[in-house]
PDB file of C-alpha atoms in Angstrom:
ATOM      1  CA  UNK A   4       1.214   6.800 -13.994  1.00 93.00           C
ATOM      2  CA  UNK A   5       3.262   5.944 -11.129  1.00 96.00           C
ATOM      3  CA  UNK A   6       5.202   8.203  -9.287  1.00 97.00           C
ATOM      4  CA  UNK A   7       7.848   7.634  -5.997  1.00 97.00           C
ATOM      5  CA  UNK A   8       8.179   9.822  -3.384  1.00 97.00           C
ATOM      6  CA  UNK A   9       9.381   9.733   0.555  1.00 96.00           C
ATOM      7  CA  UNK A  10       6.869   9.698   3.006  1.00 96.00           C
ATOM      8  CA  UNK A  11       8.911  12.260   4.348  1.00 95.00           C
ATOM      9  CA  UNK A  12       8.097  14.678   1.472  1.00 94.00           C
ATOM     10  CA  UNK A  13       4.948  16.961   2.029  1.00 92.00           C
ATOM     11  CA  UNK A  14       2.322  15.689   0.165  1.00 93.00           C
ATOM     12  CA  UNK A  15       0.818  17.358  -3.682  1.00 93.00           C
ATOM     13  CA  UNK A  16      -2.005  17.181  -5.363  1.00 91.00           C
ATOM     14  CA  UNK A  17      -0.119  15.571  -7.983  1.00 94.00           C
ATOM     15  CA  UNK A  18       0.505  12.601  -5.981  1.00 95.00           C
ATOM     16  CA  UNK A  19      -3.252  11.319  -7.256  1.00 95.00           C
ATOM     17  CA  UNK A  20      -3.378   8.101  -4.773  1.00 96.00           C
ATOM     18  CA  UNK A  21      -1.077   7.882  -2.417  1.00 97.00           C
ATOM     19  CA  UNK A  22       0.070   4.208  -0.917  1.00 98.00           C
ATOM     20  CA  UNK A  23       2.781   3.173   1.322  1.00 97.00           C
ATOM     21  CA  UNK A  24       4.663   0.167   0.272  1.00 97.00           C
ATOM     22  CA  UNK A  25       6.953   0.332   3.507  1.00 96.00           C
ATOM     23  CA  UNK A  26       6.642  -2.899   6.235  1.00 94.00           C
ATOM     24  CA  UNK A  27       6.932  -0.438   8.932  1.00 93.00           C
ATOM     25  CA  UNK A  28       5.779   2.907   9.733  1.00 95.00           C
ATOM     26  CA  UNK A  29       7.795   5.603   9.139  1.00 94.00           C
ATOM     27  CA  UNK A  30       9.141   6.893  11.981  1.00 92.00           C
ATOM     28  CA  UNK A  31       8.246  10.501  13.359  1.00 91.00           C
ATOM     29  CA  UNK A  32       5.551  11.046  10.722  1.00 91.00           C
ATOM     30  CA  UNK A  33       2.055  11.115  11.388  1.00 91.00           C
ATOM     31  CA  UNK A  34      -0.652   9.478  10.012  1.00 89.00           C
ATOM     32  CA  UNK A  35      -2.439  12.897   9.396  1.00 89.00           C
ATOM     33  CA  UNK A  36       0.945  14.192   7.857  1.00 90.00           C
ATOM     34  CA  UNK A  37       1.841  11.186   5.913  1.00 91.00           C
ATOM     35  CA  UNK A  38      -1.691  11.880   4.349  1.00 94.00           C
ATOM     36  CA  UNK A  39      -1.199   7.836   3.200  1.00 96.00           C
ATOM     37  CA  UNK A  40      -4.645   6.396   1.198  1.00 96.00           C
ATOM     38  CA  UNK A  41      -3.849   3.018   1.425  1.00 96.00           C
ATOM     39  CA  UNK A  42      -0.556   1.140   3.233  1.00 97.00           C
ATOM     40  CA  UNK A  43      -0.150  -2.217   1.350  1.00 96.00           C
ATOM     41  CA  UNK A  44       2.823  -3.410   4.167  1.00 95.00           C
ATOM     42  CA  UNK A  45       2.165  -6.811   2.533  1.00 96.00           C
ATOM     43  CA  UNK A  46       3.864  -5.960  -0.406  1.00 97.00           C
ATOM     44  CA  UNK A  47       7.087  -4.647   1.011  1.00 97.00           C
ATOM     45  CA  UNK A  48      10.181  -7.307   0.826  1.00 97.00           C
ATOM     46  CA  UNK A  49      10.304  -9.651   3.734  1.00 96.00           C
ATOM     47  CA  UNK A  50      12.241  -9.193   6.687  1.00 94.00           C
ATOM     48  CA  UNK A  51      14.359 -11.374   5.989  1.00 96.00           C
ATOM     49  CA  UNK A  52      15.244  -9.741   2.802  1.00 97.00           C
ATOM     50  CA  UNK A  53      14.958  -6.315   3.876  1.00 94.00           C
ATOM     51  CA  UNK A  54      17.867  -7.466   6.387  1.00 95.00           C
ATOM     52  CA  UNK A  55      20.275  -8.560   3.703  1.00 97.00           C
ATOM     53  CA  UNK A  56      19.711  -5.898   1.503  1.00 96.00           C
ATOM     54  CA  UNK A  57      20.274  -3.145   4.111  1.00 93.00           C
ATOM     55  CA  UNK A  58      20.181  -0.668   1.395  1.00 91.00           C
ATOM     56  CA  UNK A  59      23.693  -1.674   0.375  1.00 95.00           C
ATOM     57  CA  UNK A  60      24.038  -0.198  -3.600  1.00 96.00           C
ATOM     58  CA  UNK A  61      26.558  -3.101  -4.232  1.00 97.00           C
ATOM     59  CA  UNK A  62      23.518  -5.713  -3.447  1.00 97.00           C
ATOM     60  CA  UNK A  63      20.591  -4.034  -5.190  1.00 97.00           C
ATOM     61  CA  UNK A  64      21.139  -6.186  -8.285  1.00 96.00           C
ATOM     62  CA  UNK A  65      20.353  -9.008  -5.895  1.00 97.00           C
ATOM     63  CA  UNK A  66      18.100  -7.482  -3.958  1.00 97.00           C
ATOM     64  CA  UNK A  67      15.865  -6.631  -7.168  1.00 96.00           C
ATOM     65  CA  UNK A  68      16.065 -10.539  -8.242  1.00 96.00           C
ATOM     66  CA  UNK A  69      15.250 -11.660  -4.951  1.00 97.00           C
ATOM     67  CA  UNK A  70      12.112  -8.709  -4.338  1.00 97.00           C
ATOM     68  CA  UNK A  71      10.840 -10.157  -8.021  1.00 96.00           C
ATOM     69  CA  UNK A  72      10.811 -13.780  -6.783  1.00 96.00           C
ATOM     70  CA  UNK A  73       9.168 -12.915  -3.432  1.00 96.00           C
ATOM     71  CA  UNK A  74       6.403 -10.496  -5.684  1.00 96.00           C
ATOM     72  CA  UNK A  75       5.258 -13.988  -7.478  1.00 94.00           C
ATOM     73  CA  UNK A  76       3.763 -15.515  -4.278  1.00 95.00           C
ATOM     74  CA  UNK A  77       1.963 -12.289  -3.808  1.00 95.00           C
ATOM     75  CA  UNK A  78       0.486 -11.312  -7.519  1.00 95.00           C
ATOM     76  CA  UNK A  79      -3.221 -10.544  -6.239  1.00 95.00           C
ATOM     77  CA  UNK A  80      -1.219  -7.480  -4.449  1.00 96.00           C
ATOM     78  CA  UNK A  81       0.626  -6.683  -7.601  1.00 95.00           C
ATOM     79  CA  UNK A  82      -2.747  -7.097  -9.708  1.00 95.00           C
ATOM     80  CA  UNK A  83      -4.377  -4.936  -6.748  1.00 96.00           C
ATOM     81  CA  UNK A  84      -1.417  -1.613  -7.896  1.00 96.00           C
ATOM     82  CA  UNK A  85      -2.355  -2.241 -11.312  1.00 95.00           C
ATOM     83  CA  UNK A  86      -6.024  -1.855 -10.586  1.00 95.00           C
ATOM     84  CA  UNK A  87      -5.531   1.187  -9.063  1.00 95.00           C
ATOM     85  CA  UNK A  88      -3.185   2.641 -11.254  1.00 94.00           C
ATOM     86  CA  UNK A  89      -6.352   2.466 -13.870  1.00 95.00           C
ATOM     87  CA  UNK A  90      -8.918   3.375 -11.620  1.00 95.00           C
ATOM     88  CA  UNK A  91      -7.394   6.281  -9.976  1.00 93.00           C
ATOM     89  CA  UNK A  92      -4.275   7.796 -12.927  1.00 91.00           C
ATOM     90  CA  UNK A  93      -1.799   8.428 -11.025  1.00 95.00           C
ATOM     91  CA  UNK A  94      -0.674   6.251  -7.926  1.00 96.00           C
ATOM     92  CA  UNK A  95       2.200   7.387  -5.850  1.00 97.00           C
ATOM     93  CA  UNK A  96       4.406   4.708  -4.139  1.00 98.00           C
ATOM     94  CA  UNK A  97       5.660   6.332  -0.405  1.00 98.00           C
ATOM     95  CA  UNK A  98       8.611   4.702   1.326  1.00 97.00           C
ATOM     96  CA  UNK A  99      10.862   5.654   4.081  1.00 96.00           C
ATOM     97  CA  UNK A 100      14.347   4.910   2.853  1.00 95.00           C
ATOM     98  CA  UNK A 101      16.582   8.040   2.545  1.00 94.00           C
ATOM     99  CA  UNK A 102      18.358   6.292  -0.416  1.00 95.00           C
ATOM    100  CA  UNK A 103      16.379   7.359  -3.470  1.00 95.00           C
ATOM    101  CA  UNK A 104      17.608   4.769  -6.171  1.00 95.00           C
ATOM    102  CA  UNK A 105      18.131   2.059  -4.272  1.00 96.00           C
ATOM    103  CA  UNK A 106      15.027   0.727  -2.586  1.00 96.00           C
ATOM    104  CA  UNK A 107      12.148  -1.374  -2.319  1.00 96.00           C
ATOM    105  CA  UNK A 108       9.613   1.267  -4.032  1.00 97.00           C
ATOM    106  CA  UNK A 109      11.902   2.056  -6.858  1.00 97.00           C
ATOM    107  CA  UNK A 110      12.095  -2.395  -7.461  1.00 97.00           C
ATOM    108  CA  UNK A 111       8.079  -2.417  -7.273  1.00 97.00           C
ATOM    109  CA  UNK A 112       8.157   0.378  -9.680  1.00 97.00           C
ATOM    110  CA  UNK A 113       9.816  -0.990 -12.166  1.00 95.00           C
ATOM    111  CA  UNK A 114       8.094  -4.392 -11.609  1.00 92.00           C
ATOM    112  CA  UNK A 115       5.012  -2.899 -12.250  1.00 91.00           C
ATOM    113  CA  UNK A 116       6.149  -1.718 -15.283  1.00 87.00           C
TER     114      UNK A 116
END
């Protein structure tokens, strides 16, 4: 099972393994707080694409495609979630973004699927 949740949030015991898939820290949050397992900053989009999409709803279409294509240079990363998701149950996927539909954990999500 994967779940999706900001970083923000205070963490559960439902959360099962909890990785952020965010480039960059979160801001103001603590690493004790974040209570992160494993950050996998690889896998977030590129800068260059994370600076395009800008979480702009009319470009997540777009932003998806483009996050997919970028994903196939990195599959040992993608095969790595997958793993994990077997091994541990339940992963949750932590990101920063106050936009909950629109961002680059919601696009691995469904990837992984």
């Amino acid at each position: 099972m994967i779940r999706l949740k900001r970083v923000y949030e205070k963490a559960g015991a439902e959360d099962g393994f909890r990785i952020l898939v965010d480039r960059l820290w979160p801001r103001a949050v603590s690493k004790e707080k974040a209570r992160v397992d494993l950050w996998l900053k690889e896998i977030a989009p590129s800068d260059a694409l994370r600076k395009w999409f800008a979480h702009d709803p009319k470009k997540w279409d777009g932003f998806r495609t483009r996050y997919r294509d970028e994903l196939k240079a990195k599959k040992e990363l993608v095969q790595q979630l997958k793993r994990l998701e077997k091994e541990r149950g339940t992963l949750t996927l932590l990101y920063a973004a106050r936009d909950v539909k629109h961002n680059n954990a919601v696009a691995l999500k469904e990837i992984l699927k």
